[in-house]
mmCIF file of C-alpha atoms in Angstrom:
data_model
loop_
_atom_site.group_PDB
_atom_site.id
_atom_site.type_symbol
_atom_site.label_atom_id
_atom_site.label_comp_id
_atom_site.label_asym_id
_atom_site.label_seq_id
_atom_site.Cartn_x
_atom_site.Cartn_y
_atom_site.Cartn_z
ATOM 1 C CA MET A 6 18.794 17.387 -6.301
ATOM 2 C CA PRO A 7 16.878 17.326 -9.598
ATOM 3 C CA THR A 8 15.364 14.157 -10.980
ATOM 4 C CA THR A 9 14.909 15.601 -14.480
ATOM 5 C CA TRP A 10 17.433 17.583 -16.448
ATOM 6 C CA LYS A 11 17.647 19.835 -19.473
ATOM 7 C CA THR A 12 18.787 17.715 -22.395
ATOM 8 C CA TYR A 13 21.042 18.548 -25.327
ATOM 9 C CA ASP A 14 21.331 16.903 -28.727
ATOM 10 C CA LYS A 15 23.954 16.990 -31.474
ATOM 11 C CA GLY A 16 24.482 20.532 -32.715
ATOM 12 C CA ASP A 17 22.945 22.218 -29.668
ATOM 13 C CA LEU A 18 24.900 25.031 -28.031
ATOM 14 C CA LEU A 19 26.321 23.679 -24.767
ATOM 15 C CA PRO A 20 26.971 25.911 -21.745
ATOM 16 C CA ASP A 21 30.719 26.150 -21.115
ATOM 17 C CA ASP A 22 30.708 24.451 -17.711
ATOM 18 C CA TYR A 23 28.420 21.702 -18.966
ATOM 19 C CA ARG A 24 30.674 21.098 -21.969
ATOM 20 C CA LYS A 25 33.780 20.863 -19.762
ATOM 21 C CA ALA A 26 32.120 18.371 -17.429
ATOM 22 C CA LEU A 27 30.771 16.338 -20.340
ATOM 23 C CA LEU A 28 34.137 16.123 -22.087
ATOM 24 C CA HIS A 29 35.851 15.223 -18.832
ATOM 25 C CA LEU A 30 33.567 12.220 -18.339
ATOM 26 C CA MET A 31 33.534 11.196 -21.995
ATOM 27 C CA SER A 32 37.335 11.348 -22.185
ATOM 28 C CA PHE A 33 37.620 9.018 -19.195
ATOM 29 C CA GLN A 34 35.252 6.600 -20.877
ATOM 30 C CA GLY A 35 36.713 6.762 -24.383
ATOM 31 C CA ASP A 36 40.381 6.716 -23.380
ATOM 32 C CA SER A 37 39.830 3.999 -20.781
ATOM 33 C CA GLU A 38 37.855 1.811 -23.173
ATOM 34 C CA TYR A 39 40.825 1.804 -25.547
ATOM 35 C CA ALA A 40 43.400 1.282 -22.781
ATOM 36 C CA GLY A 41 41.221 -1.510 -21.420
ATOM 37 C CA ALA A 42 41.221 -3.169 -24.833
ATOM 38 C CA GLN A 43 45.018 -3.003 -24.837
ATOM 39 C CA ARG A 44 45.158 -4.720 -21.458
ATOM 40 C CA VAL A 45 42.616 -7.389 -22.409
ATOM 41 C CA ALA A 46 44.605 -8.154 -25.565
ATOM 42 C CA GLU A 47 47.686 -8.748 -23.419
ATOM 43 C CA ASN A 48 45.741 -11.385 -21.481
ATOM 44 C CA MET A 49 45.563 -13.492 -24.638
ATOM 45 C CA ARG A 50 48.779 -15.136 -23.428
ATOM 46 C CA PHE A 51 46.723 -16.990 -20.801
ATOM 47 C CA ALA A 52 44.197 -18.495 -23.237
ATOM 48 C CA PRO A 53 44.212 -22.306 -22.742
ATOM 49 C CA ARG A 54 42.289 -23.285 -25.898
ATOM 50 C CA PRO A 55 41.403 -21.793 -29.314
ATOM 51 C CA GLU A 56 37.775 -21.107 -28.384
ATOM 52 C CA GLU A 57 38.815 -19.077 -25.360
ATOM 53 C CA ALA A 58 41.264 -17.102 -27.508
ATOM 54 C CA TYR A 59 38.593 -16.437 -30.138
ATOM 55 C CA ARG A 60 36.026 -15.213 -27.635
ATOM 56 C CA LEU A 61 38.536 -12.999 -25.862
ATOM 57 C CA SER A 62 39.588 -11.436 -29.169
ATOM 58 C CA LYS A 63 35.948 -10.536 -29.822
ATOM 59 C CA LYS A 64 35.882 -8.709 -26.496
ATOM 60 C CA VAL A 65 39.031 -6.771 -27.457
ATOM 61 C CA MET A 66 37.412 -5.656 -30.712
ATOM 62 C CA GLU A 67 34.243 -4.508 -28.966
ATOM 63 C CA GLU A 68 36.162 -2.559 -26.312
ATOM 64 C CA MET A 69 38.040 -0.714 -29.059
ATOM 65 C CA GLY A 70 34.683 -0.095 -30.681
ATOM 66 C CA HIS A 71 33.421 1.514 -27.485
ATOM 67 C CA ALA A 72 36.364 3.914 -27.552
ATOM 68 C CA TYR A 73 35.636 4.680 -31.202
ATOM 69 C CA TYR A 74 31.979 5.477 -30.512
ATOM 70 C CA VAL A 75 32.781 7.893 -27.673
ATOM 71 C CA TRP A 76 35.727 9.497 -29.448
ATOM 72 C CA ASN A 77 33.468 10.225 -32.426
ATOM 73 C CA LEU A 78 31.198 12.228 -30.117
ATOM 74 C CA MET A 79 34.182 14.103 -28.724
ATOM 75 C CA GLN A 80 35.404 14.843 -32.241
ATOM 76 C CA ASP A 81 32.004 16.369 -33.025
ATOM 77 C CA LEU A 82 32.686 18.741 -30.116
ATOM 78 C CA GLY A 83 36.047 19.807 -31.511
ATOM 79 C CA VAL A 84 38.413 17.475 -29.652
ATOM 80 C CA ASP A 85 41.512 16.127 -31.447
ATOM 81 C CA VAL A 86 40.857 12.447 -30.819
ATOM 82 C CA ASP A 87 43.591 11.366 -33.253
ATOM 83 C CA ALA A 88 46.134 12.705 -30.763
ATOM 84 C CA ARG A 89 44.534 10.692 -27.972
ATOM 85 C CA LEU A 90 44.798 7.470 -29.957
ATOM 86 C CA GLN A 91 48.396 8.226 -30.911
ATOM 87 C CA GLU A 92 49.365 8.739 -27.266
ATOM 88 C CA LEU A 93 47.815 5.415 -26.254
ATOM 89 C CA VAL A 94 49.447 3.571 -29.158
ATOM 90 C CA ALA A 95 52.862 5.157 -28.612
ATOM 91 C CA HIS A 96 52.853 4.714 -24.824
ATOM 92 C CA PRO A 97 50.604 1.751 -24.043
ATOM 93 C CA ASP A 98 52.268 0.967 -20.713
ATOM 94 C CA ASN A 99 51.902 4.385 -19.101
ATOM 95 C CA PRO A 100 50.304 7.097 -21.270
ATOM 96 C CA ASP A 101 50.721 10.739 -20.309
ATOM 97 C CA PRO A 102 47.872 11.761 -17.937
ATOM 98 C CA GLY A 103 48.128 15.260 -19.382
ATOM 99 C CA LYS A 104 47.114 13.910 -22.790
ATOM 100 C CA VAL A 105 44.642 11.114 -21.997
ATOM 101 C CA ASN A 106 42.413 10.131 -19.079
ATOM 102 C CA VAL A 107 42.843 6.451 -18.244
ATOM 103 C CA ILE A 108 41.496 4.766 -15.130
ATOM 104 C CA ASN A 109 44.141 3.574 -12.720
ATOM 105 C CA GLY A 110 43.103 -0.051 -13.088
ATOM 106 C CA PHE A 111 43.892 0.023 -16.824
ATOM 107 C CA ARG A 112 47.460 1.222 -16.400
ATOM 108 C CA ARG A 113 49.732 -1.744 -16.987
ATOM 109 C CA GLN A 114 51.607 -1.566 -13.682
ATOM 110 C CA ASN A 115 48.292 -1.828 -11.827
ATOM 111 C CA TRP A 116 46.638 -4.302 -14.190
ATOM 112 C CA GLU A 117 49.451 -6.853 -14.315
ATOM 113 C CA ARG A 118 49.430 -7.630 -10.613
ATOM 114 C CA PHE A 119 45.872 -8.967 -10.887
ATOM 115 C CA PHE A 120 46.548 -11.564 -13.601
ATOM 116 C CA ASP A 121 48.633 -14.720 -13.600
ATOM 117 C CA SER A 122 46.222 -17.284 -15.092
ATOM 118 C CA TRP A 123 43.186 -17.767 -17.327
ATOM 119 C CA THR A 124 41.096 -18.027 -14.159
ATOM 120 C CA ASP A 125 41.880 -14.372 -13.482
ATOM 121 C CA VAL A 126 40.850 -13.461 -17.029
ATOM 122 C CA ALA A 127 37.530 -15.253 -16.586
ATOM 123 C CA LEU A 128 36.935 -13.665 -13.192
ATOM 124 C CA PHE A 129 37.611 -10.131 -14.379
ATOM 125 C CA SER A 130 34.692 -10.398 -16.802
ATOM 126 C CA THR A 131 32.551 -12.184 -14.218
ATOM 127 C CA VAL A 132 33.280 -10.013 -11.183
ATOM 128 C CA VAL A 133 34.351 -6.563 -12.449
ATOM 129 C CA THR A 134 32.280 -6.286 -15.633
ATOM 130 C CA PRO A 135 28.999 -6.163 -13.641
ATOM 131 C CA ALA A 136 30.324 -2.868 -12.248
ATOM 132 C CA ALA A 137 30.823 -1.536 -15.771
ATOM 133 C CA VAL A 138 27.316 -2.691 -16.701
ATOM 134 C CA ALA A 139 25.851 -0.740 -13.796
ATOM 135 C CA PHE A 140 28.089 2.308 -14.127
ATOM 136 C CA LEU A 141 27.797 2.777 -17.892
ATOM 137 C CA GLY A 142 24.128 1.877 -17.790
ATOM 138 C CA GLN A 143 23.340 5.180 -16.086
ATOM 139 C CA TYR A 144 24.652 7.096 -19.108
ATOM 140 C CA ARG A 145 21.799 5.713 -21.217
ATOM 141 C CA ASP A 146 19.606 8.244 -19.403
ATOM 142 C CA CYS A 147 22.056 11.149 -19.292
ATOM 143 C CA SER A 148 21.247 14.664 -20.448
ATOM 144 C CA TYR A 149 23.564 14.610 -23.496
ATOM 145 C CA LEU A 150 21.476 12.574 -25.910
ATOM 146 C CA PRO A 151 24.201 11.507 -28.381
ATOM 147 C CA TRP A 152 26.182 10.046 -25.474
ATOM 148 C CA ALA A 153 23.044 8.383 -24.107
ATOM 149 C CA ARG A 154 22.406 6.669 -27.450
ATOM 150 C CA VAL A 155 25.987 5.454 -27.749
ATOM 151 C CA ASN A 156 25.897 4.026 -24.240
ATOM 152 C CA ALA A 157 22.708 2.118 -24.984
ATOM 153 C CA ARG A 158 24.753 0.140 -27.526
ATOM 154 C CA ILE A 159 27.781 -0.148 -25.245
ATOM 155 C CA HIS A 160 25.596 -1.372 -22.384
ATOM 156 C CA LYS A 161 24.306 -4.280 -24.491
ATOM 157 C CA GLU A 162 27.828 -5.286 -25.445
ATOM 158 C CA GLU A 163 28.999 -5.081 -21.822
ATOM 159 C CA PHE A 164 26.289 -7.592 -20.967
ATOM 160 C CA GLY A 165 27.860 -9.787 -23.629
ATOM 161 C CA HIS A 166 31.234 -9.429 -21.907
ATOM 162 C CA LEU A 167 29.612 -10.456 -18.664
ATOM 163 C CA ALA A 168 28.210 -13.546 -20.387
ATOM 164 C CA PHE A 169 31.710 -14.291 -21.684
ATOM 165 C CA GLY A 170 33.041 -14.184 -18.129
ATOM 166 C CA VAL A 171 30.429 -16.620 -16.858
ATOM 167 C CA TRP A 172 31.100 -18.966 -19.799
ATOM 168 C CA ALA A 173 34.876 -18.773 -19.277
ATOM 169 C CA ALA A 174 34.560 -19.373 -15.523
ATOM 170 C CA LYS A 175 32.366 -22.424 -16.088
ATOM 171 C CA ARG A 176 34.927 -23.765 -18.545
ATOM 172 C CA VAL A 177 37.685 -23.362 -15.955
ATOM 173 C CA LEU A 178 35.632 -25.462 -13.554
ATOM 174 C CA GLU A 179 34.711 -27.985 -16.244
ATOM 175 C CA PHE A 180 38.341 -28.698 -17.062
ATOM 176 C CA GLY A 181 39.828 -28.093 -13.611
ATOM 177 C CA GLY A 182 37.441 -29.780 -11.190
ATOM 178 C CA ASP A 183 37.436 -29.230 -7.433
ATOM 179 C CA ALA A 184 40.953 -27.787 -7.311
ATOM 180 C CA ALA A 185 39.963 -25.137 -9.838
ATOM 181 C CA ARG A 186 36.819 -24.306 -7.854
ATOM 182 C CA GLU A 187 38.810 -23.748 -4.678
ATOM 183 C CA ASP A 188 41.370 -21.617 -6.505
ATOM 184 C CA MET A 189 38.663 -19.555 -8.195
ATOM 185 C CA ALA A 190 36.854 -18.824 -4.933
ATOM 186 C CA ALA A 191 40.115 -17.558 -3.421
ATOM 187 C CA ARG A 192 40.667 -15.136 -6.318
ATOM 188 C CA ILE A 193 37.225 -13.497 -6.329
ATOM 189 C CA PRO A 194 37.780 -10.935 -3.510
ATOM 190 C CA LYS A 195 40.648 -9.132 -5.282
ATOM 191 C CA PHE A 196 38.396 -8.445 -8.259
ATOM 192 C CA MET A 197 35.397 -7.694 -6.083
ATOM 193 C CA ARG A 198 37.365 -4.922 -4.352
ATOM 194 C CA MET A 199 37.890 -3.332 -7.756
ATOM 195 C CA GLY A 200 34.226 -3.727 -8.669
ATOM 196 C CA LEU A 201 32.999 -2.210 -5.416
ATOM 197 C CA GLY A 202 35.252 0.811 -5.872
ATOM 198 C CA PHE A 203 34.223 1.368 -9.489
ATOM 199 C CA PHE A 204 31.568 3.961 -8.681
ATOM 200 C CA GLY A 205 33.611 6.207 -6.422
ATOM 201 C CA ARG A 206 33.190 7.097 -2.820
ATOM 202 C CA PRO A 207 29.710 7.527 -1.311
ATOM 203 C CA SER A 208 27.875 10.683 -2.354
ATOM 204 C CA LEU A 209 27.596 11.762 1.285
ATOM 205 C CA GLY A 210 30.405 12.251 3.760
ATOM 206 C CA GLU A 211 33.765 13.952 3.865
ATOM 207 C CA ALA A 212 35.391 11.568 1.373
ATOM 208 C CA ARG A 213 32.827 12.111 -1.411
ATOM 209 C CA SER A 214 33.932 13.167 -4.875
ATOM 210 C CA ALA A 215 34.159 16.939 -5.098
ATOM 211 C CA ASN A 216 32.406 17.030 -8.458
ATOM 212 C CA PHE A 217 29.687 14.411 -8.094
ATOM 213 C CA GLU A 218 27.131 17.103 -7.226
ATOM 214 C CA LEU A 219 28.010 18.970 -10.408
ATOM 215 C CA TYR A 220 27.728 15.907 -12.635
ATOM 216 C CA TYR A 221 24.436 15.004 -11.010
ATOM 217 C CA GLU A 222 23.081 18.551 -11.303
ATOM 218 C CA TYR A 223 23.822 18.537 -15.040
ATOM 219 C CA GLY A 224 22.282 15.097 -15.524
ATOM 220 C CA LEU A 225 25.555 13.608 -16.734
ATOM 221 C CA LYS A 226 25.512 11.146 -13.867
ATOM 222 C CA VAL A 227 21.977 10.133 -13.007
ATOM 223 C CA LYS A 228 22.514 7.699 -10.133
ATOM 224 C CA LYS A 229 24.371 7.987 -6.857
ATOM 225 C CA PRO A 230 27.346 5.718 -6.114
ATOM 226 C CA GLU A 231 25.321 3.873 -3.484
ATOM 227 C CA GLU A 232 22.592 3.039 -6.017
ATOM 228 C CA LEU A 233 25.114 1.794 -8.559
ATOM 229 C CA GLN A 234 26.929 -0.285 -5.974
ATOM 230 C CA ALA A 235 23.642 -1.959 -5.016
ATOM 231 C CA GLU A 236 22.993 -2.777 -8.695
ATOM 232 C CA TYR A 237 26.495 -4.174 -8.960
ATOM 233 C CA LEU A 238 26.102 -6.458 -5.971
ATOM 234 C CA GLN A 239 22.827 -7.829 -7.290
ATOM 235 C CA LEU A 240 24.335 -8.526 -10.712
ATOM 236 C CA LEU A 241 27.420 -10.079 -9.177
ATOM 237 C CA GLU A 242 25.454 -12.360 -6.888
ATOM 238 C CA GLU A 243 23.353 -13.578 -9.824
ATOM 239 C CA ARG A 244 26.411 -14.326 -11.972
ATOM 240 C CA LEU A 245 28.341 -16.078 -9.231
ATOM 241 C CA ARG A 246 25.272 -18.207 -8.607
ATOM 242 C CA GLU A 247 25.358 -19.183 -12.304
ATOM 243 C CA VAL A 248 28.988 -20.192 -11.944
ATOM 244 C CA GLY A 249 28.294 -22.050 -8.708
ATOM 245 C CA ILE A 250 30.639 -20.084 -6.441
ATOM 246 C CA PRO A 251 29.390 -18.442 -3.214
ATOM 247 C CA MET A 252 29.635 -14.670 -3.017
ATOM 248 C CA PRO A 253 32.308 -13.463 -0.578
ATOM 249 C CA THR A 254 31.340 -11.234 2.356
ATOM 250 C CA GLY A 255 33.249 -8.503 4.177
ATOM 251 C CA VAL A 256 35.058 -7.234 1.050
ATOM 252 C CA ASP A 257 36.002 -3.538 1.118
ATOM 253 C CA PRO A 258 36.107 -1.311 -1.985
ATOM 254 C CA ASP A 259 39.398 -0.319 -3.615
ATOM 255 C CA TYR A 260 38.752 3.254 -4.715
ATOM 256 C CA ASP A 261 42.271 3.766 -6.059
ATOM 257 C CA MET A 262 41.683 1.447 -9.032
ATOM 258 C CA ARG A 263 38.929 3.579 -10.537
ATOM 259 C CA VAL A 264 39.063 6.836 -12.456
ATOM 260 C CA SER A 265 40.889 8.710 -9.722
ATOM 261 C CA TYR A 266 38.415 11.590 -9.595
ATOM 262 C CA GLU A 267 39.593 12.348 -6.080
ATOM 263 C CA ALA A 268 43.067 13.125 -7.408
ATOM 264 C CA ALA A 269 42.153 14.751 -10.720
ATOM 265 C CA ASP A 270 38.445 15.203 -10.654
ATOM 266 C CA ALA A 271 38.017 18.768 -11.774
ATOM 267 C CA PRO A 272 36.177 19.020 -15.071
ATOM 268 C CA VAL A 273 38.514 21.868 -16.006
ATOM 269 C CA HIS A 274 41.055 19.178 -16.987
ATOM 270 C CA ALA A 275 42.208 20.093 -20.483
ATOM 271 C CA VAL A 276 40.591 18.001 -23.196
ATOM 272 C CA ALA A 277 41.854 18.945 -26.631
#
């Protein structure tokens, strides 16, 4: 496995296979950022106070911004990103997987079962966002330099979303007391399963993603799932310590809530 890769900048001629793999990963990020913003906006119904609503709306705006940044890069490569937006706007509940690439966790039928209170909203940003921080952080060092630069900005904003989660969780405890603390601790594992599965199956073994080796060879993914999962667990432990909730043990990953590379992983997926 290489530790350095050939890099490409805006306007460079991209090898066909590299371009297909790049667009496959960027489409998952861009489309899922927008779909994620749609889901987060729906969680506004749980906001208990104006300040919570205001801060959550800021997160929605930034998530849509992340989609915009990545879609702009795809547009530079000839992709009709207007059509992708129109599909997500017209069919927010269940967009056509032949037209957009949205992670399973951001499809409404999957998302809704995780949320029934503001505590869940706070915990998503506290427990799952550290996975996004780790996962998207690797793209800052990827071989496609325009994407690396965009993800440097996105990474900073994801840290802000993580800070929002910690703030929101502390507010739940401030207003809810011991009963809220007990309830919050019971809800953490369901989100932790999602966070642990965010990076995909281990890079070794029969269940590994069929295309991880290709992404790694091209320098589009620069860290193995095991490395990213370790980063996630460290971040999560630090944030839960800030909130004052012990970190659960014995939680297994839920791989089905991620980008579903095992089911539709091939970078030959049409992106147009």
